[in-house]
Coordinates of C-alpha atoms and ligand atoms in Angstrom, one line a residue:
X1 CA 100.1 7.4 97.2
X2 CA 101.2 6.5 100.8
X3 CA 104.8 5.5 101.2
X4 CA 105.4 1.8 102.1
X5 CA 106.9 1.5 105.6
X6 CA 110.1 -0.5 105.4
X7 CA 112.4 -2.2 107.9
X8 CA 116.1 -2.3 107.1
X9 CA 118.0 -5.3 108.4
X10 CA 121.7 -5.6 108.9
X11 CA 123.2 -2.2 109.4
X12 CA 126.6 -2.6 107.9
X13 CA 128.6 -1.2 105.0
X14 CA 126.1 -1.6 102.1
X15 CA 123.2 -0.5 104.3
X16 CA 125.0 2.7 105.1
X17 CA 126.7 3.3 101.8
X18 CA 123.7 2.7 99.5
X19 CA 120.4 1.7 101.1
X20 CA 120.1 4.6 103.6
X21 CA 120.7 7.3 100.9
X22 CA 118.4 5.6 98.4
X23 CA 115.6 5.3 101.0
X24 CA 116.1 8.9 102.2
X25 CA 115.4 10.0 98.6
X26 CA 112.6 7.5 97.9
X27 CA 109.1 8.5 97.0
X28 CA 108.0 4.9 97.5
X29 CA 109.4 3.9 100.9
X30 CA 109.7 5.4 104.4
X31 CA 112.4 3.9 106.6
X32 CA 110.4 3.0 109.7
X33 CA 112.8 0.8 111.7
X34 CA 116.0 -1.2 111.6
X35 CA 117.0 -4.6 112.9
X36 CA 120.6 -5.2 113.6
X37 CA 122.6 -6.7 116.5
X38 CA 124.9 -3.7 116.9
X39 CA 124.1 -1.2 114.1
X40 CA 121.6 1.7 114.7
X41 CA 120.5 4.6 112.6
X42 CA 120.0 8.0 114.3
X43 CA 116.4 8.9 114.8
X44 CA 115.0 5.5 113.6
X45 CA 113.6 2.8 115.9
X46 CA 116.1 0.0 116.2
X47 CA 115.5 -3.6 117.1
X48 CA 118.0 -6.3 117.7
X49 CA 116.5 -9.0 115.4
X50 CA 114.0 -9.2 112.6
X51 CA 111.7 -11.3 114.8
X52 CA 111.5 -8.4 117.3
X53 CA 110.9 -6.0 114.5
X54 CA 108.0 -7.9 112.8
X55 CA 106.3 -8.6 116.1
X56 CA 106.6 -5.0 117.4
X57 CA 105.7 -3.3 114.1
X58 CA 102.7 -4.7 112.3
X59 CA 102.6 -1.3 110.4
X60 CA 105.9 -2.3 108.6
X61 CA 104.8 -4.2 105.5
X62 CA 108.2 -4.6 103.8
X63 CA 111.8 -5.5 104.9
X64 CA 115.1 -5.1 103.0
X65 CA 117.9 -7.5 104.1
X66 CA 121.5 -6.3 104.0
X67 CA 123.1 -9.0 106.2
X68 CA 125.6 -11.5 104.8
X69 CA 124.1 -14.3 102.7
X70 CA 124.7 -17.0 105.3
X71 CA 121.9 -16.7 107.8
X72 CA 119.7 -14.6 105.5
X73 CA 117.4 -17.5 104.8
X74 CA 116.1 -17.7 108.4
X75 CA 115.6 -13.9 108.5
X76 CA 113.7 -13.9 105.2
X77 CA 111.6 -16.9 106.2
X78 CA 110.7 -15.1 109.5
X79 CA 109.6 -12.0 107.5
X80 CA 107.6 -14.0 104.9
X81 CA 105.9 -16.0 107.7
X82 CA 104.9 -12.7 109.2
X83 CA 103.3 -11.6 105.9
X84 CA 105.9 -9.0 105.0
X85 CA 107.3 -8.3 101.5
X86 CA 111.1 -9.0 101.3
X87 CA 113.9 -7.5 99.3
X88 CA 117.2 -9.4 99.4
X89 CA 120.7 -8.1 98.8
X90 CA 122.8 -10.1 96.5
X91 CA 123.5 -13.0 96.6
X92 CA 119.9 -13.9 97.6
X93 CA 120.9 -16.7 100.0
X94 CA 123.9 -19.0 100.9
X95 CA 122.6 -21.7 98.5
X96 CA 120.4 -22.2 95.5
X97 CA 118.1 -24.5 97.4
X98 CA 117.6 -21.9 100.1
X99 CA 116.7 -19.2 97.5
X100 CA 114.2 -21.6 95.8
X101 CA 112.6 -22.4 99.1
X102 CA 112.2 -18.6 99.8
X103 CA 110.6 -18.1 96.4
X104 CA 108.1 -20.9 97.1
X105 CA 107.4 -19.6 100.6
X106 CA 106.7 -16.1 99.3
X107 CA 104.4 -17.5 96.6
X108 CA 102.4 -19.4 99.2
X109 CA 102.2 -16.5 101.6
X110 CA 101.2 -14.1 98.8
X111 CA 104.0 -11.6 99.5
X112 CA 106.6 -10.1 97.2
X113 CA 110.1 -11.5 97.1
X114 CA 112.7 -9.5 95.2
X115 CA 116.2 -11.0 94.8
X116 CA 118.1 -8.0 93.7
X117 CA 121.2 -7.8 91.5
X118 CA 122.4 -4.2 91.9
X119 CA 125.0 -4.4 89.1
X120 CA 122.3 -5.1 86.6
X121 CA 121.0 -1.6 87.4
X122 CA 124.4 0.0 86.4
X123 CA 123.9 2.7 83.9
X124 CA 125.0 1.0 80.7
X125 CA 124.0 -2.6 81.2
X126 CA 120.7 -2.3 79.3
X127 CA 122.4 -0.5 76.4
X128 CA 125.0 -3.2 76.2
X129 CA 122.3 -5.9 76.1
X130 CA 120.4 -4.0 73.4
X131 CA 123.5 -3.6 71.3
X132 CA 124.4 -7.3 71.6
X133 CA 121.0 -8.8 70.9
X134 CA 121.5 -9.2 67.1
X135 CA 125.2 -9.8 67.1
X136 CA 127.2 -13.0 66.7
X137 CA 129.2 -13.4 69.9
X138 CA 132.7 -14.9 69.4
X139 CA 134.3 -14.6 72.8
X140 CA 133.8 -12.9 76.1
X141 CA 136.4 -11.9 78.7
X142 CA 135.3 -11.0 82.3
X143 CA 137.9 -9.4 84.6
X144 CA 136.6 -8.6 88.1
X145 CA 139.6 -7.8 90.2
X146 CA 139.5 -5.7 93.4
X147 CA 141.4 -5.3 96.6
X148 CA 139.5 -7.0 99.5
X149 CA 141.3 -4.9 102.0
X150 CA 140.0 -1.7 100.4
X151 CA 136.4 -2.8 99.7
X152 CA 135.7 -5.3 102.5
X153 CA 137.9 -4.3 105.4
X154 CA 137.7 -6.8 108.3
X155 CA 134.8 -8.7 106.7
X156 CA 135.9 -12.2 107.9
X157 CA 132.5 -13.6 106.9
X158 CA 133.3 -13.1 103.2
X159 CA 136.0 -15.8 103.3
X160 CA 134.2 -18.1 105.7
X161 CA 132.0 -21.0 104.5
X162 CA 128.9 -19.6 102.9
X163 CA 130.6 -16.2 102.3
X164 CA 131.3 -16.8 98.6
X165 CA 134.9 -15.5 98.8
X166 CA 135.9 -13.7 95.6
X167 CA 132.5 -14.6 94.1
X168 CA 130.9 -12.1 96.5
X169 CA 131.9 -9.3 94.0
X170 CA 132.3 -11.8 91.2
X171 CA 128.6 -12.7 91.2
X172 CA 128.0 -9.1 90.2
X173 CA 129.8 -9.8 86.9
X174 CA 127.7 -12.9 86.4
X175 CA 124.5 -11.0 87.1
X176 CA 125.5 -8.6 84.3
X177 CA 126.6 -11.4 81.9
X178 CA 123.3 -13.3 82.4
X179 CA 121.3 -10.2 81.6
X180 CA 123.5 -9.0 78.7
X181 CA 124.4 -12.1 76.7
X182 CA 121.7 -13.4 74.4
X183 CA 122.5 -17.1 75.1
X184 CA 122.5 -18.9 78.5
X185 CA 125.8 -19.5 80.3
X186 CA 127.0 -22.9 81.4
X187 CA 130.1 -23.7 83.4
X188 CA 132.9 -25.6 81.7
X189 CA 135.7 -25.6 84.2
X190 CA 137.1 -23.6 87.2
X191 CA 140.1 -23.2 89.4
X192 CA 139.9 -21.7 92.8
X193 CA 142.7 -20.4 95.1
X194 CA 141.7 -20.9 98.7
X195 CA 144.0 -19.4 101.5
X196 CA 145.1 -22.1 103.9
X197 CA 143.4 -20.4 106.8
X198 CA 140.1 -19.7 105.0
X199 CA 137.1 -21.7 103.5
X200 CA 136.4 -19.7 100.3
X201 CA 138.5 -18.7 97.3
X202 CA 140.4 -15.5 97.2
X203 CA 140.9 -15.8 93.5
X204 CA 139.3 -17.9 90.8
X205 CA 139.2 -18.5 87.0
X206 CA 136.1 -19.9 85.4
X207 CA 135.4 -20.9 81.8
X208 CA 131.8 -20.7 80.7
X209 CA 130.1 -21.4 77.4
X210 CA 127.4 -19.1 76.0
X211 CA 126.1 -20.3 72.6
X212 CA 129.2 -20.9 70.5
X213 CA 131.3 -18.5 72.5
X214 CA 133.7 -19.2 75.3
X215 CA 133.5 -16.9 78.2
X216 CA 136.8 -16.6 80.1
X217 CA 136.4 -15.1 83.6
X218 CA 139.0 -14.1 86.1
X219 CA 138.1 -13.0 89.6
X220 CA 140.8 -11.7 92.0
X221 CA 140.5 -10.2 95.5
X222 CA 144.2 -9.3 95.8
X223 CA 144.3 -6.7 93.1
X224 CA 146.2 -3.6 94.1
X225 CA 146.6 -0.6 91.8
X226 CA 143.9 -0.2 89.2
X227 CA 140.6 -1.8 90.3
X228 CA 139.0 -3.7 87.4
X229 CA 135.4 -4.5 86.8
X230 CA 135.0 -5.0 83.1
X231 CA 133.5 -7.3 80.5
X232 CA 134.7 -7.4 76.9
X233 CA 132.7 -9.0 74.1
X234 CA 134.1 -9.9 70.7
X235 CA 131.4 -9.8 68.1
X236 CA 131.0 -10.0 64.3
X237 CA 130.7 -6.1 64.5
X238 CA 133.8 -5.5 66.6
X239 CA 134.4 -5.4 70.4
X240 CA 132.1 -4.1 73.0
X241 CA 133.7 -3.0 76.3
X242 CA 131.6 -2.6 79.4
X243 CA 133.8 -1.2 82.2
X244 CA 133.4 0.4 85.7
X245 CA 131.1 -2.3 86.8
X246 CA 128.6 -1.5 84.0
X247 CA 128.7 2.2 84.3
X248 CA 130.8 2.9 81.1
X249 CA 130.2 1.4 77.6
X250 CA 132.5 1.6 74.6
X251 CA 131.2 0.5 71.2
X252 CA 133.4 -0.4 68.2
X253 CA 132.4 2.7 66.3
X254 CA 133.9 4.9 69.0
X255 CA 130.6 5.7 70.8
X256 CA 131.0 6.0 74.5
X257 CA 128.0 5.9 76.9
X258 CA 128.2 6.7 80.6
X259 CA 125.2 7.5 82.8
X260 CA 125.1 8.4 86.5
X261 CA 125.0 5.7 89.2
X262 CA 121.4 5.1 90.1
X263 CA 121.7 1.4 91.0
X264 CA 120.0 1.5 94.4
X265 CA 117.3 4.1 93.6
X266 CA 116.3 1.9 90.7
X267 CA 116.2 -1.2 92.9
X268 CA 113.9 0.4 95.4
X269 CA 111.7 1.7 92.5
X270 CA 111.5 -1.9 91.2
X271 CA 110.7 -3.2 94.6
X272 CA 107.8 -0.8 95.0
X273 CA 106.4 -1.7 91.6
X274 CA 106.6 -5.4 92.5
X275 CA 104.8 -4.9 95.8
X276 CA 102.1 -2.8 94.2
X277 CA 101.6 -5.3 91.4
X278 CA 101.6 -8.3 93.8
X279 CA 104.6 -9.8 91.9
X280 CA 108.0 -11.3 92.7
X281 CA 111.3 -11.2 90.9
X282 CA 113.7 -14.1 91.7
X283 CA 116.3 -14.8 89.0
X284 CA 118.8 -17.4 90.4
X285 CA 121.0 -17.8 87.3
X286 CA 124.0 -15.9 88.8
X287 CA 124.0 -17.9 92.1
X288 CA 123.4 -21.1 90.1
X289 CA 126.6 -20.4 88.0
X290 CA 128.6 -19.8 91.1
X291 CA 127.3 -23.1 92.7
X292 CA 128.2 -24.9 89.4
X293 CA 131.7 -23.5 89.5
X294 CA 132.1 -24.8 93.0
X295 CA 130.9 -28.2 91.8
X296 CA 133.6 -28.6 89.1
X297 CA 136.4 -26.6 90.6
X298 CA 140.0 -27.6 90.9
X299 CA 141.0 -26.2 94.3
X300 CA 144.5 -25.0 95.2
X301 CA 145.5 -24.1 98.7
X302 CA 147.4 -20.8 98.7
X303 CA 149.2 -18.6 101.3
X304 CA 147.2 -17.8 104.4
X305 CA 145.3 -14.5 104.3
X306 CA 144.9 -11.8 107.0
X307 CA 143.2 -8.5 106.6
Ligands
NAP401 P1 128.9 -5.9 106.5 O1 129.5 -4.5 106.4 O2 129.6 -7.0 107.2 O3 127.4 -5.7 107.1 C1 126.5 -6.7 107.3 C2 125.8 -6.4 108.6 O4 125.0 -7.5 108.8 C3 126.8 -6.4 109.8 O5 127.2 -5.1 110.0 C4 126.0 -7.0 110.9 O6 125.3 -6.0 111.7 C5 124.9 -7.8 110.2 N1 125.1 -9.3 110.4 C6 124.2 -10.2 110.8 N2 124.6 -11.4 110.9 C7 125.9 -11.3 110.6 C8 127.0 -12.3 110.5 N3 126.8 -13.6 110.8 N4 128.2 -11.8 110.2 C9 128.5 -10.5 110.0 N5 127.5 -9.6 110.0 C10 126.2 -10.0 110.3 O7 128.6 -6.4 105.0 P2 128.2 -5.6 103.7 O8 129.4 -5.3 102.9 O9 127.2 -4.5 104.0 O10 127.5 -6.8 102.9 C11 126.2 -7.3 103.2 C12 125.6 -7.8 101.9 O11 125.5 -6.8 101.0 C13 126.3 -9.0 101.3 O12 125.5 -9.9 100.8 C14 127.1 -8.3 100.1 O13 127.3 -9.1 99.0 C15 126.1 -7.2 99.8 N6 126.8 -6.0 99.1 C16 127.9 -5.4 99.6 C17 128.5 -4.4 98.9 C18 129.7 -3.7 99.4 O14 130.3 -3.0 98.7 N7 130.2 -3.9 100.7 C19 128.0 -4.0 97.7 C20 126.8 -4.5 97.3 C21 126.2 -5.6 98.0 P3 125.1 -6.3 113.2 O15 126.4 -6.7 113.8 O16 124.6 -5.0 113.7 O17 124.0 -7.4 113.3

């Protein structure tokens, strides 16, 4: 089967770290061009904007957007209006209403929209969900704590309005929790620490409910030392621990499962399947939970932050 020609938009950290290697190994896609104001990929046609890309390259039927969430709506709309299939990095847009409007526009245009959640593709998330499906869940603890200076050096957009702050990584935990826990999550309360010179939180604590269980989540962008991306679930059959962002699973009987990292190859396989089946996949629960947390949050102004 012919590979689908794809345009990659926003050549920054995640495009280089994950999308380019996944595309280089893909049986489904051929990287045909890029669109980025500054970033270029050696040997690949580069355009400055997505509008230039779609108008110059009618042969490119799919685009994958790796820009920050604020501004992605206009880019995705331009691609949909030009009849192209669209894959979105997480979070799918800056707001829930933008993401819903994209889903409607894609439906009306008859193109695929794929709002990706890469952490759901971590090796042991499905095994954790399968183990939990018949269990009584008593309590859940989410700890998503990383060093912004190590993982997002110089990315001022992340702490600007529309950048999600600590929920940029934190939404990954919520994408896993919404996939893994049998009952829907709702937000009970939240506190957010916002640096005096920034718009978005650098740390947050959120309490959710899932069925009868309380879900206690802590997100921190100032974690030095051990970097922590884990979820613990207390059940009637003991505690499940999902660590390393979903890559490592410990069950109460001592079983340990850890597969290799295939997150982005799996996302591109899923995108190809959606395109070929004429389907979309737009699950907005993680971004809805973040939006709800912002609605109820108690905000504290904390010390200014510089990279
Ligand atoms: P990044 O390194 O800042 O790259 C984003 C690129 O988008 C920039 O290099 C820039 O390229 C372009 N861009 C377009 N408009 C921009 C604007 N207003 N401000 C800044 N850059 C703009 O960011 P990233 O870490 O790759 O993150 C991009 C998306 O991927 C985010 O939604 C993030 O949540 C997601 N993601 C990131 C990671 C990670 O570890 N970093 C992991 C998974 C997912 P030009 O200047 O050439 O236009």
